[in-house]
């Protein structure tokens, strides 16, 4: 059993609103993982519980990770690094570093003093090598570093979402939400959350299927990526043998990464106006919109956070 820190504020609430059921066209329970913390909140914090534990066990003095310029993951990692007195280097993908506004996630990453290395899209394609080289450079200077892959989506990181499903099973036992969801639905950006849900739902039986709503790439890409993460996780925890069926839905990516269609935008606004639930334009807004189009029965929606992205 890998070591784990306690970073997230758990259990996160289960939230239900009759108006949301009407808007989504089905009964929806929302697992409020947008409330795992303060400025560091969101789904990445559950993954970081395992990843930063390993980093500290290995004597790391710095964390290295990567993401888009408005990466929630880079922000959560940078803040968590500071909490433990670690340095942090983030490789951020941009088309134009000079014009990235100092808002949202980027502002928080800067504010906590992480070192930002902007890279273009072509360089970002080699992110794993970039991070590895940076780790070697830091190690040579006497600063051992720990590399966290994009989105924290390794076998180790995804165990945070196996734990999230165990937490939901316990909430069901306490009568805080109904038993037996037809689907658990999440936004899918690097695949680790979906992978953890597949193993968690396989083990704890909270939902029949996992529906991962892609916000980038496509279904074939995520099937491969998630399979790799699943195998890694099963090597770490061989008792995680069962898997819930996974469906990757890539019809709701919208016009571009971080850009919503008019319909998606209107949906997100309607949810805020009629229920007070705030989603984000890159992940949770597209995913809940996707849920409303799925035609599934009673659904459990993982609200993965992303508020700073909305404010950017
Ligand atoms: C990273 C992120 C996701 C996607 O999770 P993955 O595990 O990377 O697929 C969804 N929502 C938000 C707000 C995120 O920051």
PDB file of N, CA, C and O in Angstrom, residues 233-308:
ATOM      1  N   UNK A 233      -1.424   1.252 -12.066  1.00  0.00           N
ATOM      2  CA  UNK A 233      -2.082   1.245 -10.752  1.00  0.00           C
ATOM      3  C   UNK A 233      -2.258  -0.192 -10.264  1.00  0.00           C
ATOM      4  O   UNK A 233      -2.066  -0.476  -9.067  1.00  0.00           O
ATOM      5  N   UNK A 234      -2.603  -1.094 -11.179  1.00  0.00           N
ATOM      6  CA  UNK A 234      -2.810  -2.488 -10.768  1.00  0.00           C
ATOM      7  C   UNK A 234      -1.492  -3.164 -10.381  1.00  0.00           C
ATOM      8  O   UNK A 234      -1.485  -4.076  -9.573  1.00  0.00           O
ATOM      9  N   UNK A 235      -0.373  -2.667 -10.946  1.00  0.00           N
ATOM     10  CA  UNK A 235       0.934  -3.172 -10.489  1.00  0.00           C
ATOM     11  C   UNK A 235       1.207  -2.730  -9.052  1.00  0.00           C
ATOM     12  O   UNK A 235       1.745  -3.481  -8.254  1.00  0.00           O
ATOM     13  N   UNK A 236       0.808  -1.491  -8.730  1.00  0.00           N
ATOM     14  CA  UNK A 236       1.036  -0.971  -7.380  1.00  0.00           C
ATOM     15  C   UNK A 236       0.108  -1.616  -6.360  1.00  0.00           C
ATOM     16  O   UNK A 236       0.472  -1.803  -5.206  1.00  0.00           O
ATOM     17  N   UNK A 237      -1.132  -1.873  -6.782  1.00  0.00           N
ATOM     18  CA  UNK A 237      -2.133  -2.446  -5.876  1.00  0.00           C
ATOM     19  C   UNK A 237      -2.823  -3.617  -6.566  1.00  0.00           C
ATOM     20  O   UNK A 237      -3.917  -3.466  -7.108  1.00  0.00           O
ATOM     21  N   UNK A 238      -2.176  -4.786  -6.530  1.00  0.00           N
ATOM     22  CA  UNK A 238      -2.677  -5.951  -7.275  1.00  0.00           C
ATOM     23  C   UNK A 238      -4.094  -6.362  -6.863  1.00  0.00           C
ATOM     24  O   UNK A 238      -4.790  -7.033  -7.629  1.00  0.00           O
ATOM     25  N   UNK A 239      -4.529  -5.934  -5.679  1.00  0.00           N
ATOM     26  CA  UNK A 239      -5.889  -6.309  -5.259  1.00  0.00           C
ATOM     27  C   UNK A 239      -6.954  -5.546  -6.052  1.00  0.00           C
ATOM     28  O   UNK A 239      -8.133  -5.898  -6.005  1.00  0.00           O
ATOM     29  N   UNK A 240      -6.555  -4.519  -6.792  1.00  0.00           N
ATOM     30  CA  UNK A 240      -7.525  -3.774  -7.611  1.00  0.00           C
ATOM     31  C   UNK A 240      -7.729  -4.497  -8.943  1.00  0.00           C
ATOM     32  O   UNK A 240      -7.302  -4.034 -10.003  1.00  0.00           O
ATOM     33  N   UNK A 241      -8.381  -5.637  -8.877  1.00  0.00           N
ATOM     34  CA  UNK A 241      -8.519  -6.455 -10.092  1.00  0.00           C
ATOM     35  C   UNK A 241      -9.725  -6.051 -10.918  1.00  0.00           C
ATOM     36  O   UNK A 241      -9.701  -6.144 -12.137  1.00  0.00           O
ATOM     37  N   UNK A 242     -10.815  -5.617 -10.255  1.00  0.00           N
ATOM     38  CA  UNK A 242     -12.067  -5.370 -10.976  1.00  0.00           C
ATOM     39  C   UNK A 242     -12.069  -3.991 -11.612  1.00  0.00           C
ATOM     40  O   UNK A 242     -11.538  -3.027 -11.054  1.00  0.00           O
ATOM     41  N   UNK A 243     -12.667  -3.912 -12.784  1.00  0.00           N
ATOM     42  CA  UNK A 243     -12.801  -2.625 -13.473  1.00  0.00           C
ATOM     43  C   UNK A 243     -14.261  -2.416 -13.862  1.00  0.00           C
ATOM     44  O   UNK A 243     -14.884  -3.330 -14.406  1.00  0.00           O
ATOM     45  N   UNK A 244     -14.777  -1.214 -13.633  1.00  0.00           N
ATOM     46  CA  UNK A 244     -16.101  -0.873 -14.171  1.00  0.00           C
ATOM     47  C   UNK A 244     -15.923  -0.525 -15.651  1.00  0.00           C
ATOM     48  O   UNK A 244     -14.878  -0.011 -16.045  1.00  0.00           O
ATOM     49  N   UNK A 245     -16.935  -0.803 -16.483  1.00  0.00           N
ATOM     50  CA  UNK A 245     -16.829  -0.459 -17.904  1.00  0.00           C
ATOM     51  C   UNK A 245     -16.629   1.046 -18.093  1.00  0.00           C
ATOM     52  O   UNK A 245     -17.292   1.851 -17.441  1.00  0.00           O
ATOM     53  N   UNK A 246     -15.702   1.386 -18.996  1.00  0.00           N
ATOM     54  CA  UNK A 246     -15.363   2.790 -19.258  1.00  0.00           C
ATOM     55  C   UNK A 246     -15.846   3.197 -20.646  1.00  0.00           C
ATOM     56  O   UNK A 246     -15.618   2.486 -21.623  1.00  0.00           O
ATOM     57  N   UNK A 247     -16.511   4.350 -20.713  1.00  0.00           N
ATOM     58  CA  UNK A 247     -16.860   4.935 -22.014  1.00  0.00           C
ATOM     59  C   UNK A 247     -16.224   6.306 -22.080  1.00  0.00           C
ATOM     60  O   UNK A 247     -16.473   7.144 -21.211  1.00  0.00           O
ATOM     61  N   UNK A 248     -15.407   6.521 -23.089  1.00  0.00           N
ATOM     62  CA  UNK A 248     -14.849   7.858 -23.294  1.00  0.00           C
ATOM     63  C   UNK A 248     -15.696   8.536 -24.369  1.00  0.00           C
ATOM     64  O   UNK A 248     -15.882   7.991 -25.456  1.00  0.00           O
ATOM     65  N   UNK A 249     -16.239   9.695 -24.020  1.00  0.00           N
ATOM     66  CA  UNK A 249     -17.124  10.423 -24.934  1.00  0.00           C
ATOM     67  C   UNK A 249     -16.363  11.644 -25.436  1.00  0.00           C
ATOM     68  O   UNK A 249     -15.953  12.490 -24.637  1.00  0.00           O
ATOM     69  N   UNK A 250     -16.135  11.732 -26.748  1.00  0.00           N
ATOM     70  CA  UNK A 250     -15.337  12.865 -27.252  1.00  0.00           C
ATOM     71  C   UNK A 250     -16.145  13.819 -28.140  1.00  0.00           C
ATOM     72  O   UNK A 250     -15.588  14.544 -28.954  1.00  0.00           O
ATOM     73  N   UNK A 251     -17.458  13.839 -27.931  1.00  0.00           N
ATOM     74  CA  UNK A 251     -18.331  14.715 -28.728  1.00  0.00           C
ATOM     75  C   UNK A 251     -18.526  16.094 -28.113  1.00  0.00           C
ATOM     76  O   UNK A 251     -19.218  16.917 -28.683  1.00  0.00           O
ATOM     77  N   UNK A 252     -17.995  16.327 -26.928  1.00  0.00           N
ATOM     78  CA  UNK A 252     -18.327  17.577 -26.220  1.00  0.00           C
ATOM     79  C   UNK A 252     -17.100  18.438 -25.928  1.00  0.00           C
ATOM     80  O   UNK A 252     -17.069  19.179 -24.954  1.00  0.00           O
ATOM     81  N   UNK A 253     -16.108  18.323 -26.815  1.00  0.00           N
ATOM     82  CA  UNK A 253     -14.888  19.112 -26.604  1.00  0.00           C
ATOM     83  C   UNK A 253     -15.114  20.582 -26.905  1.00  0.00           C
ATOM     84  O   UNK A 253     -14.325  21.431 -26.487  1.00  0.00           O
ATOM     85  N   UNK A 254     -16.179  20.886 -27.652  1.00  0.00           N
ATOM     86  CA  UNK A 254     -16.432  22.283 -28.013  1.00  0.00           C
ATOM     87  C   UNK A 254     -15.463  22.732 -29.091  1.00  0.00           C
ATOM     88  O   UNK A 254     -14.711  21.934 -29.642  1.00  0.00           O
ATOM     89  N   UNK A 255     -15.452  24.034 -29.388  1.00  0.00           N
ATOM     90  CA  UNK A 255     -14.635  24.552 -30.492  1.00  0.00           C
ATOM     91  C   UNK A 255     -13.131  24.359 -30.287  1.00  0.00           C
ATOM     92  O   UNK A 255     -12.407  24.161 -31.255  1.00  0.00           O
ATOM     93  N   UNK A 256     -12.645  24.416 -29.063  1.00  0.00           N
ATOM     94  CA  UNK A 256     -11.202  24.260 -28.804  1.00  0.00           C
ATOM     95  C   UNK A 256     -11.004  24.027 -27.312  1.00  0.00           C
ATOM     96  O   UNK A 256     -11.927  24.240 -26.519  1.00  0.00           O
ATOM     97  N   UNK A 257      -9.788  23.623 -26.946  1.00  0.00           N
ATOM     98  CA  UNK A 257      -9.462  23.442 -25.540  1.00  0.00           C
ATOM     99  C   UNK A 257      -9.673  24.773 -24.807  1.00  0.00           C
ATOM    100  O   UNK A 257      -9.140  25.810 -25.219  1.00  0.00           O
ATOM    101  N   UNK A 258     -10.472  24.754 -23.769  1.00  0.00           N
ATOM    102  CA  UNK A 258     -10.712  25.978 -22.999  1.00  0.00           C
ATOM    103  C   UNK A 258     -11.743  26.910 -23.616  1.00  0.00           C
ATOM    104  O   UNK A 258     -12.029  27.966 -23.055  1.00  0.00           O
ATOM    105  N   UNK A 259     -12.289  26.539 -24.760  1.00  0.00           N
ATOM    106  CA  UNK A 259     -13.288  27.379 -25.433  1.00  0.00           C
ATOM    107  C   UNK A 259     -14.591  26.595 -25.528  1.00  0.00           C
ATOM    108  O   UNK A 259     -14.598  25.458 -25.989  1.00  0.00           O
ATOM    109  N   UNK A 260     -15.703  27.226 -25.082  1.00  0.00           N
ATOM    110  CA  UNK A 260     -17.003  26.544 -25.105  1.00  0.00           C
ATOM    111  C   UNK A 260     -17.810  26.940 -26.333  1.00  0.00           C
ATOM    112  O   UNK A 260     -17.675  28.057 -26.835  1.00  0.00           O
ATOM    113  N   UNK A 261     -18.689  26.053 -26.751  1.00  0.00           N
ATOM    114  CA  UNK A 261     -19.675  26.415 -27.764  1.00  0.00           C
ATOM    115  C   UNK A 261     -20.715  27.331 -27.104  1.00  0.00           C
ATOM    116  O   UNK A 261     -20.784  27.405 -25.873  1.00  0.00           O
ATOM    117  N   UNK A 262     -21.518  27.984 -27.917  1.00  0.00           N
ATOM    118  CA  UNK A 262     -22.571  28.841 -27.357  1.00  0.00           C
ATOM    119  C   UNK A 262     -23.522  28.034 -26.479  1.00  0.00           C
ATOM    120  O   UNK A 262     -23.960  28.496 -25.432  1.00  0.00           O
ATOM    121  N   UNK A 263     -23.840  26.819 -26.938  1.00  0.00           N
ATOM    122  CA  UNK A 263     -24.748  25.954 -26.168  1.00  0.00           C
ATOM    123  C   UNK A 263     -24.152  25.583 -24.810  1.00  0.00           C
ATOM    124  O   UNK A 263     -24.845  25.579 -23.795  1.00  0.00           O
ATOM    125  N   UNK A 264     -22.870  25.248 -24.829  1.00  0.00           N
ATOM    126  CA  UNK A 264     -22.213  24.869 -23.575  1.00  0.00           C
ATOM    127  C   UNK A 264     -22.159  26.059 -22.620  1.00  0.00           C
ATOM    128  O   UNK A 264     -22.397  25.928 -21.416  1.00  0.00           O
ATOM    129  N   UNK A 265     -21.855  27.218 -23.194  1.00  0.00           N
ATOM    130  CA  UNK A 265     -21.789  28.450 -22.402  1.00  0.00           C
ATOM    131  C   UNK A 265     -23.156  28.744 -21.769  1.00  0.00           C
ATOM    132  O   UNK A 265     -23.254  29.053 -20.567  1.00  0.00           O
ATOM    133  N   UNK A 266     -24.215  28.617 -22.579  1.00  0.00           N
ATOM    134  CA  UNK A 266     -25.571  28.902 -22.084  1.00  0.00           C
ATOM    135  C   UNK A 266     -25.953  27.915 -20.985  1.00  0.00           C
ATOM    136  O   UNK A 266     -26.587  28.276 -19.989  1.00  0.00           O
ATOM    137  N   UNK A 267     -25.540  26.657 -21.167  1.00  0.00           N
ATOM    138  CA  UNK A 267     -25.823  25.617 -20.171  1.00  0.00           C
ATOM    139  C   UNK A 267     -25.143  25.958 -18.838  1.00  0.00           C
ATOM    140  O   UNK A 267     -25.773  25.924 -17.770  1.00  0.00           O
ATOM    141  N   UNK A 268     -23.867  26.322 -18.921  1.00  0.00           N
ATOM    142  CA  UNK A 268     -23.102  26.634 -17.703  1.00  0.00           C
ATOM    143  C   UNK A 268     -23.719  27.830 -16.973  1.00  0.00           C
ATOM    144  O   UNK A 268     -23.817  27.842 -15.739  1.00  0.00           O
ATOM    145  N   UNK A 269     -24.156  28.827 -17.733  1.00  0.00           N
ATOM    146  CA  UNK A 269     -24.768  30.014 -17.145  1.00  0.00           C
ATOM    147  C   UNK A 269     -26.103  29.668 -16.489  1.00  0.00           C
ATOM    148  O   UNK A 269     -26.418  30.133 -15.392  1.00  0.00           O
ATOM    149  N   UNK A 270     -26.878  28.814 -17.186  1.00  0.00           N
ATOM    150  CA  UNK A 270     -28.177  28.416 -16.653  1.00  0.00           C
ATOM    151  C   UNK A 270     -28.014  27.667 -15.321  1.00  0.00           C
ATOM    152  O   UNK A 270     -28.775  27.889 -14.374  1.00  0.00           O
ATOM    153  N   UNK A 271     -27.035  26.794 -15.267  1.00  0.00           N
ATOM    154  CA  UNK A 271     -26.788  26.052 -14.024  1.00  0.00           C
ATOM    155  C   UNK A 271     -26.459  27.041 -12.898  1.00  0.00           C
ATOM    156  O   UNK A 271     -26.999  26.944 -11.791  1.00  0.00           O
ATOM    157  N   UNK A 272     -25.623  28.014 -13.184  1.00  0.00           N
ATOM    158  CA  UNK A 272     -25.250  28.992 -12.154  1.00  0.00           C
ATOM    159  C   UNK A 272     -26.466  29.811 -11.726  1.00  0.00           C
ATOM    160  O   UNK A 272     -26.697  30.043 -10.536  1.00  0.00           O
ATOM    161  N   UNK A 273     -27.282  30.224 -12.700  1.00  0.00           N
ATOM    162  CA  UNK A 273     -28.416  31.094 -12.386  1.00  0.00           C
ATOM    163  C   UNK A 273     -29.512  30.360 -11.621  1.00  0.00           C
ATOM    164  O   UNK A 273     -30.177  30.940 -10.777  1.00  0.00           O
ATOM    165  N   UNK A 274     -29.697  29.089 -11.929  1.00  0.00           N
ATOM    166  CA  UNK A 274     -30.844  28.387 -11.341  1.00  0.00           C
ATOM    167  C   UNK A 274     -30.483  27.502 -10.152  1.00  0.00           C
ATOM    168  O   UNK A 274     -31.374  27.041  -9.439  1.00  0.00           O
ATOM    169  N   UNK A 275     -29.198  27.250  -9.947  1.00  0.00           N
ATOM    170  CA  UNK A 275     -28.832  26.393  -8.811  1.00  0.00           C
ATOM    171  C   UNK A 275     -27.705  26.977  -7.954  1.00  0.00           C
ATOM    172  O   UNK A 275     -27.421  26.455  -6.874  1.00  0.00           O
ATOM    173  N   UNK A 276     -27.006  27.995  -8.456  1.00  0.00           N
ATOM    174  CA  UNK A 276     -25.867  28.527  -7.718  1.00  0.00           C
ATOM    175  C   UNK A 276     -24.608  27.689  -7.848  1.00  0.00           C
ATOM    176  O   UNK A 276     -23.592  28.000  -7.216  1.00  0.00           O
ATOM    177  N   UNK A 277     -24.655  26.634  -8.648  1.00  0.00           N
ATOM    178  CA  UNK A 277     -23.459  25.791  -8.829  1.00  0.00           C
ATOM    179  C   UNK A 277     -22.594  26.387  -9.944  1.00  0.00           C
ATOM    180  O   UNK A 277     -23.070  26.588 -11.067  1.00  0.00           O
ATOM    181  N   UNK A 278     -21.343  26.657  -9.612  1.00  0.00           N
ATOM    182  CA  UNK A 278     -20.435  27.264 -10.590  1.00  0.00           C
ATOM    183  C   UNK A 278     -19.520  26.190 -11.182  1.00  0.00           C
ATOM    184  O   UNK A 278     -18.847  25.461 -10.456  1.00  0.00           O
ATOM    185  N   UNK A 279     -19.534  26.115 -12.501  1.00  0.00           N
ATOM    186  CA  UNK A 279     -18.675  25.176 -13.237  1.00  0.00           C
ATOM    187  C   UNK A 279     -17.553  25.981 -13.897  1.00  0.00           C
ATOM    188  O   UNK A 279     -17.522  27.200 -13.776  1.00  0.00           O
ATOM    189  N   UNK A 280     -16.669  25.314 -14.607  1.00  0.00           N
ATOM    190  CA  UNK A 280     -15.597  26.052 -15.294  1.00  0.00           C
ATOM    191  C   UNK A 280     -15.674  25.769 -16.791  1.00  0.00           C
ATOM    192  O   UNK A 280     -16.209  24.739 -17.201  1.00  0.00           O
ATOM    193  N   UNK A 281     -15.129  26.673 -17.606  1.00  0.00           N
ATOM    194  CA  UNK A 281     -15.297  26.537 -19.061  1.00  0.00           C
ATOM    195  C   UNK A 281     -14.425  25.469 -19.708  1.00  0.00           C
ATOM    196  O   UNK A 281     -14.710  25.051 -20.833  1.00  0.00           O
ATOM    197  N   UNK A 282     -13.374  25.009 -19.012  1.00  0.00           N
ATOM    198  CA  UNK A 282     -12.439  24.069 -19.648  1.00  0.00           C
ATOM    199  C   UNK A 282     -12.818  22.611 -19.374  1.00  0.00           C
ATOM    200  O   UNK A 282     -12.678  21.759 -20.256  1.00  0.00           O
ATOM    201  N   UNK A 283     -13.299  22.331 -18.177  1.00  0.00           N
ATOM    202  CA  UNK A 283     -13.535  20.938 -17.779  1.00  0.00           C
ATOM    203  C   UNK A 283     -14.969  20.667 -17.321  1.00  0.00           C
ATOM    204  O   UNK A 283     -15.750  20.014 -18.008  1.00  0.00           O
ATOM    205  N   UNK A 284     -15.306  21.158 -16.130  1.00  0.00           N
ATOM    206  CA  UNK A 284     -16.546  20.706 -15.499  1.00  0.00           C
ATOM    207  C   UNK A 284     -17.783  21.203 -16.250  1.00  0.00           C
ATOM    208  O   UNK A 284     -18.810  20.513 -16.276  1.00  0.00           O
ATOM    209  N   UNK A 285     -17.700  22.376 -16.888  1.00  0.00           N
ATOM    210  CA  UNK A 285     -18.838  22.880 -17.661  1.00  0.00           C
ATOM    211  C   UNK A 285     -19.119  21.996 -18.861  1.00  0.00           C
ATOM    212  O   UNK A 285     -20.267  21.623 -19.133  1.00  0.00           O
ATOM    213  N   UNK A 286     -18.066  21.618 -19.573  1.00  0.00           N
ATOM    214  CA  UNK A 286     -18.239  20.738 -20.736  1.00  0.00           C
ATOM    215  C   UNK A 286     -18.687  19.345 -20.296  1.00  0.00           C
ATOM    216  O   UNK A 286     -19.483  18.697 -20.976  1.00  0.00           O
ATOM    217  N   UNK A 287     -18.174  18.892 -19.167  1.00  0.00           N
ATOM    218  CA  UNK A 287     -18.504  17.533 -18.716  1.00  0.00           C
ATOM    219  C   UNK A 287     -19.960  17.440 -18.258  1.00  0.00           C
ATOM    220  O   UNK A 287     -20.651  16.467 -18.575  1.00  0.00           O
ATOM    221  N   UNK A 288     -20.440  18.448 -17.530  1.00  0.00           N
ATOM    222  CA  UNK A 288     -21.835  18.376 -17.087  1.00  0.00           C
ATOM    223  C   UNK A 288     -22.781  18.585 -18.279  1.00  0.00           C
ATOM    224  O   UNK A 288     -23.837  17.956 -18.358  1.00  0.00           O
ATOM    225  N   UNK A 289     -22.379  19.433 -19.210  1.00  0.00           N
ATOM    226  CA  UNK A 289     -23.152  19.555 -20.449  1.00  0.00           C
ATOM    227  C   UNK A 289     -23.201  18.185 -21.145  1.00  0.00           C
ATOM    228  O   UNK A 289     -24.262  17.728 -21.565  1.00  0.00           O
ATOM    229  N   UNK A 290     -22.043  17.525 -21.237  1.00  0.00           N
ATOM    230  CA  UNK A 290     -21.989  16.194 -21.857  1.00  0.00           C
ATOM    231  C   UNK A 290     -22.907  15.211 -21.145  1.00  0.00           C
ATOM    232  O   UNK A 290     -23.634  14.455 -21.785  1.00  0.00           O
ATOM    233  N   UNK A 291     -22.901  15.258 -19.818  1.00  0.00           N
ATOM    234  CA  UNK A 291     -23.787  14.388 -19.031  1.00  0.00           C
ATOM    235  C   UNK A 291     -25.243  14.607 -19.451  1.00  0.00           C
ATOM    236  O   UNK A 291     -26.001  13.648 -19.623  1.00  0.00           O
ATOM    237  N   UNK A 292     -25.624  15.876 -19.655  1.00  0.00           N
ATOM    238  CA  UNK A 292     -27.022  16.188 -19.994  1.00  0.00           C
ATOM    239  C   UNK A 292     -27.403  15.626 -21.363  1.00  0.00           C
ATOM    240  O   UNK A 292     -28.589  15.497 -21.670  1.00  0.00           O
ATOM    241  N   UNK A 293     -26.400  15.293 -22.183  1.00  0.00           N
ATOM    242  CA  UNK A 293     -26.647  14.759 -23.527  1.00  0.00           C
ATOM    243  C   UNK A 293     -26.516  13.235 -23.595  1.00  0.00           C
ATOM    244  O   UNK A 293     -26.743  12.642 -24.649  1.00  0.00           O
ATOM    245  N   UNK A 294     -26.130  12.599 -22.483  1.00  0.00           N
ATOM    246  CA  UNK A 294     -25.798  11.170 -22.532  1.00  0.00           C
ATOM    247  C   UNK A 294     -27.008  10.265 -22.574  1.00  0.00           C
ATOM    248  O   UNK A 294     -26.937   9.161 -23.102  1.00  0.00           O
ATOM    249  N   UNK A 295     -28.105  10.700 -21.935  1.00  0.00           N
ATOM    250  CA  UNK A 295     -29.250   9.812 -21.821  1.00  0.00           C
ATOM    251  C   UNK A 295     -29.015   8.677 -20.832  1.00  0.00           C
ATOM    252  O   UNK A 295     -29.519   7.575 -21.036  1.00  0.00           O
ATOM    253  N   UNK A 296     -28.225   8.924 -19.789  1.00  0.00           N
ATOM    254  CA  UNK A 296     -28.056   7.899 -18.747  1.00  0.00           C
ATOM    255  C   UNK A 296     -29.096   8.120 -17.647  1.00  0.00           C
ATOM    256  O   UNK A 296     -29.718   9.182 -17.558  1.00  0.00           O
ATOM    257  N   UNK A 297     -29.276   7.133 -16.811  1.00  0.00           N
ATOM    258  CA  UNK A 297     -30.168   7.269 -15.660  1.00  0.00           C
ATOM    259  C   UNK A 297     -29.484   8.045 -14.557  1.00  0.00           C
ATOM    260  O   UNK A 297     -28.672   8.929 -14.826  1.00  0.00           O
ATOM    261  N   UNK A 298     -29.800   7.676 -13.320  1.00  0.00           N
ATOM    262  CA  UNK A 298     -29.254   8.401 -12.155  1.00  0.00           C
ATOM    263  C   UNK A 298     -27.716   8.496 -12.233  1.00  0.00           C
ATOM    264  O   UNK A 298     -27.045   7.475 -12.353  1.00  0.00           O
ATOM    265  N   UNK A 299     -27.226   9.727 -12.155  1.00  0.00           N
ATOM    266  CA  UNK A 299     -25.794   9.933 -12.400  1.00  0.00           C
ATOM    267  C   UNK A 299     -25.111  10.578 -11.209  1.00  0.00           C
ATOM    268  O   UNK A 299     -25.703  11.377 -10.476  1.00  0.00           O
ATOM    269  N   UNK A 300     -23.853  10.217 -11.060  1.00  0.00           N
ATOM    270  CA  UNK A 300     -22.985  10.838 -10.060  1.00  0.00           C
ATOM    271  C   UNK A 300     -21.953  11.645 -10.835  1.00  0.00           C
ATOM    272  O   UNK A 300     -21.171  11.087 -11.606  1.00  0.00           O
ATOM    273  N   UNK A 301     -22.003  12.960 -10.669  1.00  0.00           N
ATOM    274  CA  UNK A 301     -21.088  13.838 -11.401  1.00  0.00           C
ATOM    275  C   UNK A 301     -19.958  14.258 -10.480  1.00  0.00           C
ATOM    276  O   UNK A 301     -20.200  14.777  -9.386  1.00  0.00           O
ATOM    277  N   UNK A 302     -18.725  14.030 -10.922  1.00  0.00           N
ATOM    278  CA  UNK A 302     -17.580  14.481 -10.125  1.00  0.00           C
ATOM    279  C   UNK A 302     -17.264  15.919 -10.539  1.00  0.00           C
ATOM    280  O   UNK A 302     -16.814  16.156 -11.667  1.00  0.00           O
ATOM    281  N   UNK A 303     -17.515  16.851  -9.643  1.00  0.00           N
ATOM    282  CA  UNK A 303     -17.150  18.256  -9.914  1.00  0.00           C
ATOM    283  C   UNK A 303     -15.673  18.399  -9.573  1.00  0.00           C
ATOM    284  O   UNK A 303     -15.292  18.425  -8.407  1.00  0.00           O
ATOM    285  N   UNK A 304     -14.856  18.491 -10.619  1.00  0.00           N
ATOM    286  CA  UNK A 304     -13.405  18.415 -10.448  1.00  0.00           C
ATOM    287  C   UNK A 304     -12.756  19.768 -10.155  1.00  0.00           C
ATOM    288  O   UNK A 304     -11.536  19.854 -10.019  1.00  0.00           O
ATOM    289  N   UNK A 305     -13.565  20.842 -10.101  1.00  0.00           N
ATOM    290  CA  UNK A 305     -12.999  22.148  -9.730  1.00  0.00           C
ATOM    291  C   UNK A 305     -12.768  23.042 -10.942  1.00  0.00           C
ATOM    292  O   UNK A 305     -13.529  22.997 -11.901  1.00  0.00           O
ATOM    293  N   UNK A 306     -11.722  23.861 -10.872  1.00  0.00           N
ATOM    294  CA  UNK A 306     -11.343  24.682 -12.021  1.00  0.00           C
ATOM    295  C   UNK A 306     -11.755  26.140 -11.948  1.00  0.00           C
ATOM    296  O   UNK A 306     -11.623  26.869 -12.937  1.00  0.00           O
ATOM    297  N   UNK A 307     -12.236  26.569 -10.787  1.00  0.00           N
ATOM    298  CA  UNK A 307     -12.702  27.955 -10.663  1.00  0.00           C
ATOM    299  C   UNK A 307     -11.669  29.006 -11.124  1.00  0.00           C
ATOM    300  O   UNK A 307     -12.036  29.957 -11.825  1.00  0.00           O
ATOM    301  N   UNK A 308     -10.380  28.856 -10.785  1.00  0.00           N
ATOM    302  CA  UNK A 308      -9.423  29.883 -11.245  1.00  0.00           C
ATOM    303  C   UNK A 308      -9.397  30.041 -12.771  1.00  0.00           C
ATOM    304  O   UNK A 308      -9.176  31.136 -13.282  1.00  0.00           O
TER     305      UNK A 308
END
